[in-house]
Short mmCIF file of C-alpha atoms in Angstrom, two decimals:
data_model
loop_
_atom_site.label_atom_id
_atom_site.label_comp_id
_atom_site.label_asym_id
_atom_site.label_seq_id
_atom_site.Cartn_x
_atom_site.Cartn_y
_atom_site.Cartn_z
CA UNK G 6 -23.19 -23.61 9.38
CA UNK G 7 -19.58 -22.64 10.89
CA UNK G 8 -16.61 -21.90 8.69
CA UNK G 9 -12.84 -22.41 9.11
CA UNK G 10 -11.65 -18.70 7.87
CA UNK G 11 -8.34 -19.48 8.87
CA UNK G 12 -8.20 -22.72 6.09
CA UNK G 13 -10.28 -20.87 3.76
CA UNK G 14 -7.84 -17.72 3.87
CA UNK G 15 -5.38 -20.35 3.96
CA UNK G 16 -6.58 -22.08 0.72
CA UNK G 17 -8.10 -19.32 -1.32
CA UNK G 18 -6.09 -15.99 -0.28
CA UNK G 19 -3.95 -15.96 -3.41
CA UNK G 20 -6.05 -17.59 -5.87
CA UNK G 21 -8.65 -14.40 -5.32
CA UNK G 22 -5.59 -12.24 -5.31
CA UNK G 23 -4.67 -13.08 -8.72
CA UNK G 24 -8.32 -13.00 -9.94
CA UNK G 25 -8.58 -9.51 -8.96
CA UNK G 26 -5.07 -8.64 -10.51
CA UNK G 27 -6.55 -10.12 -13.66
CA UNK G 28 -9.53 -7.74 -13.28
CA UNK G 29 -7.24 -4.82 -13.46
CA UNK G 30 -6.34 -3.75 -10.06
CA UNK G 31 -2.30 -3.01 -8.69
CA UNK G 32 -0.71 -5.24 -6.47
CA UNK G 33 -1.54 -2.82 -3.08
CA UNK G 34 -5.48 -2.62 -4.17
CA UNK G 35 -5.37 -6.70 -4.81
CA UNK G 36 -4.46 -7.27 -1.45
CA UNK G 37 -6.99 -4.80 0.09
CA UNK G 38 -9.74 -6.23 -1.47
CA UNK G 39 -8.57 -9.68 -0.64
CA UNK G 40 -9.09 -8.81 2.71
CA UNK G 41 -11.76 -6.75 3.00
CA UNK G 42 -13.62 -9.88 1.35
CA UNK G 43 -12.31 -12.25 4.54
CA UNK G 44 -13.79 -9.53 6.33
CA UNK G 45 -16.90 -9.14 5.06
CA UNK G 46 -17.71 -13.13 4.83
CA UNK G 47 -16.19 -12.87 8.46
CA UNK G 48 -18.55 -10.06 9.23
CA UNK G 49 -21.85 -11.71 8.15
CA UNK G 50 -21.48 -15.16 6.33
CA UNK G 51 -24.04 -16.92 4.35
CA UNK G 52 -27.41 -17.37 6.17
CA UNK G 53 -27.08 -20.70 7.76
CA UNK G 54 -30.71 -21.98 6.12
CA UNK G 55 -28.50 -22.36 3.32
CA UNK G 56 -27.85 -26.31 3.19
CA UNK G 57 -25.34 -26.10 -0.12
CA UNK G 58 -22.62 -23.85 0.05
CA UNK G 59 -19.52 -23.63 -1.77
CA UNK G 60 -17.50 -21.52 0.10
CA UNK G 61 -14.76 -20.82 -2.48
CA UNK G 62 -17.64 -19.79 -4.71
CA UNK G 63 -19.08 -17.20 -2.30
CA UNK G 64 -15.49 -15.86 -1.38
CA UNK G 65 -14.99 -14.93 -5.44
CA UNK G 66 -18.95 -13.44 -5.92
CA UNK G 67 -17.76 -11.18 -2.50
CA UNK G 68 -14.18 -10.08 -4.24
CA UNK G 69 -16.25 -9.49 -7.69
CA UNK G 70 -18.98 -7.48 -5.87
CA UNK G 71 -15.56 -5.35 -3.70
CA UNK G 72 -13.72 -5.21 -7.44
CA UNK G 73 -16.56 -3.66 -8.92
CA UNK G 74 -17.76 -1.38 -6.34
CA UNK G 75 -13.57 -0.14 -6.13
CA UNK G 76 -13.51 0.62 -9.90
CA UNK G 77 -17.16 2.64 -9.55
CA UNK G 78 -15.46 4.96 -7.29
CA UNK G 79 -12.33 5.04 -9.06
CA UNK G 80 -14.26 6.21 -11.86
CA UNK G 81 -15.70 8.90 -9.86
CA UNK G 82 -13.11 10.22 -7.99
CA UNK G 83 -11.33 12.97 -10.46
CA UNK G 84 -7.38 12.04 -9.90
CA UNK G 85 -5.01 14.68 -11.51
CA UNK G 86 -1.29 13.87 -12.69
CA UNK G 87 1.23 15.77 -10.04
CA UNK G 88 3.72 16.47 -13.26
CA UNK G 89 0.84 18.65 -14.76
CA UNK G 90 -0.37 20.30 -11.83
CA UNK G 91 3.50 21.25 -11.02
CA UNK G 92 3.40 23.25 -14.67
CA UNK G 93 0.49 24.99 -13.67
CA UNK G 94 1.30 26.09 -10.36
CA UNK G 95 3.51 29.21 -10.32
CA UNK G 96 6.80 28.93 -9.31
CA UNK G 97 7.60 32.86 -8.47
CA UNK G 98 7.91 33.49 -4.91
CA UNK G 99 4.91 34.78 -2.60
CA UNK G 100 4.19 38.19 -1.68
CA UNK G 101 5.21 36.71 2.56
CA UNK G 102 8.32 35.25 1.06
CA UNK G 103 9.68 38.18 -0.46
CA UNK G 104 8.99 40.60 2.42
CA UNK G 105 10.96 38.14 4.01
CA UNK G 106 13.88 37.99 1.83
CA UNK G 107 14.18 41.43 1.53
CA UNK G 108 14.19 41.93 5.31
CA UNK G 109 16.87 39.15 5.71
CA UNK G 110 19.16 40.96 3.07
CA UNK G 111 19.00 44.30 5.04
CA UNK G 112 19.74 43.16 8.33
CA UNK G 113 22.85 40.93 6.53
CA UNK G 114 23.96 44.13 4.72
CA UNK G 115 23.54 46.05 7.87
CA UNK G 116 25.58 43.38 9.94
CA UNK G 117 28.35 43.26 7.40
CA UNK G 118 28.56 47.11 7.67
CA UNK G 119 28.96 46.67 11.50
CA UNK G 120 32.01 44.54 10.76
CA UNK G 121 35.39 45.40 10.96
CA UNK G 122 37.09 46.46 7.39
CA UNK G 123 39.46 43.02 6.90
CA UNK G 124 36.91 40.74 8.48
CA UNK G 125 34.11 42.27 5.83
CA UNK G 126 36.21 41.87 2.92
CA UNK G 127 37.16 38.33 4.11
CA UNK G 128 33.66 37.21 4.21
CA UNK G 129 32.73 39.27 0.97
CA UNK G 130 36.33 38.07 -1.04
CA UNK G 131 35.20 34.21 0.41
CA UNK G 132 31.23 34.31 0.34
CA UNK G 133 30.57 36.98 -2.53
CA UNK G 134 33.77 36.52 -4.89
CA UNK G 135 34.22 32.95 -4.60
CA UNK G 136 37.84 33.15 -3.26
CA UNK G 137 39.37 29.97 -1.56
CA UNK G 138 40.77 30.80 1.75
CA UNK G 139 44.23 30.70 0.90
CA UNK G 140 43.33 33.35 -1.94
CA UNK G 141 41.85 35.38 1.02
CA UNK G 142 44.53 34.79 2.79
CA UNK G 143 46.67 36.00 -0.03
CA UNK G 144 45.12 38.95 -0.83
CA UNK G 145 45.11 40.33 2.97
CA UNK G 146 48.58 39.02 3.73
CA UNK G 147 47.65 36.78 6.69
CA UNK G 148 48.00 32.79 7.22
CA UNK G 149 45.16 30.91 6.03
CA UNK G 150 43.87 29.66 9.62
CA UNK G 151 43.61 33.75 10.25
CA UNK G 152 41.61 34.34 7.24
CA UNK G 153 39.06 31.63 8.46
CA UNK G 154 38.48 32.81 11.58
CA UNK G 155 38.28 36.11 10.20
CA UNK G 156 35.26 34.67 7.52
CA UNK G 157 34.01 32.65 10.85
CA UNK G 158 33.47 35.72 12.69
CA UNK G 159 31.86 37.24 10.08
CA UNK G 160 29.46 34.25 9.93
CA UNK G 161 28.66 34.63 13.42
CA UNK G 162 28.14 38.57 13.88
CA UNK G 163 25.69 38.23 10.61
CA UNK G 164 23.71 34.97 12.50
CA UNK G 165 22.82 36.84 15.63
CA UNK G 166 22.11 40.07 13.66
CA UNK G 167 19.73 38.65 11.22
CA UNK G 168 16.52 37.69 12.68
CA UNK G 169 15.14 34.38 12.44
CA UNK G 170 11.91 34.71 11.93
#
């Protein structure tokens, strides 16, 4: 006995795809076990002693046999909710991560102290005090193009002082 897969995938595809969203499963697990059934009546089809056949017939007893064998190990497998685990994981920092931090922070404080006076209190007016640049520029008495390259510098003396690590 041969088979035309193609016309049977053809003619039955979707019908067994809606009989196995009927039976419960998503639209993405529907269409996986529609095709691992072409593939298993590809793989070994009915003996060929067998002189009645209703193909359609076999192609929905091999999606019941896949549907019920997928919700089995559904029901095994243990599946928890990310929105719960996320509450019971802690959020406070690790021991690595604050080493870290607290390295970063003395090498910036150490780079700022390297800095010259008006370039320091530019980046700490701008960066720390939440100043605009034209209140930096203000405050120090210089054009507001000077007062950004003065917070620029400042930038770029602290980036090749603090270590990436």
């Amino acid at each position: 006995m041969s088979w035309d897969f193609h016309n049977l995938f053809v003619r039955h595809a979707r019908e067994i795809n809606r009989f196995l969203r009927r039976r419960g499963h998503n639209a993405e697990t529907a269409a996986d076990i529609t095709q691992d059934t072409f593939l298993r009546v590809l793989a070994s089809p009915p003996a060929a002693v067998c002189t009645k056949h209703n193909p359609r017939a076999y192609l929905y007893q091999v999606s019941r046999s896949l549907s019920v064998n997928h919700h089995r190990r559904e029901s095994l497998i243990q599946t928890t909710d990310l929105d719960e685990a996320a509450a019971v994981a802690d959020p406070a920092p690790t021991a690595e991560a604050i080493v870290y931090s607290r390295q970063c922070l003395t090498q910036t404080r150490r780079a700022l102290a390297e800095l010259p006076e008006r370039t320091r209190k530019a980046f700490e007016m701008h960066r720390l005090g939440e100043h605009t640049i034209q209140e930096v520029a203000d405050e120090l008495n210089v054009s507001a193009s000077r007062a950004w390259v003065l917070i620029r510098n400042a930038y770029q003396h602290i980036l090749t002082r603090v270590d990436d690590f």
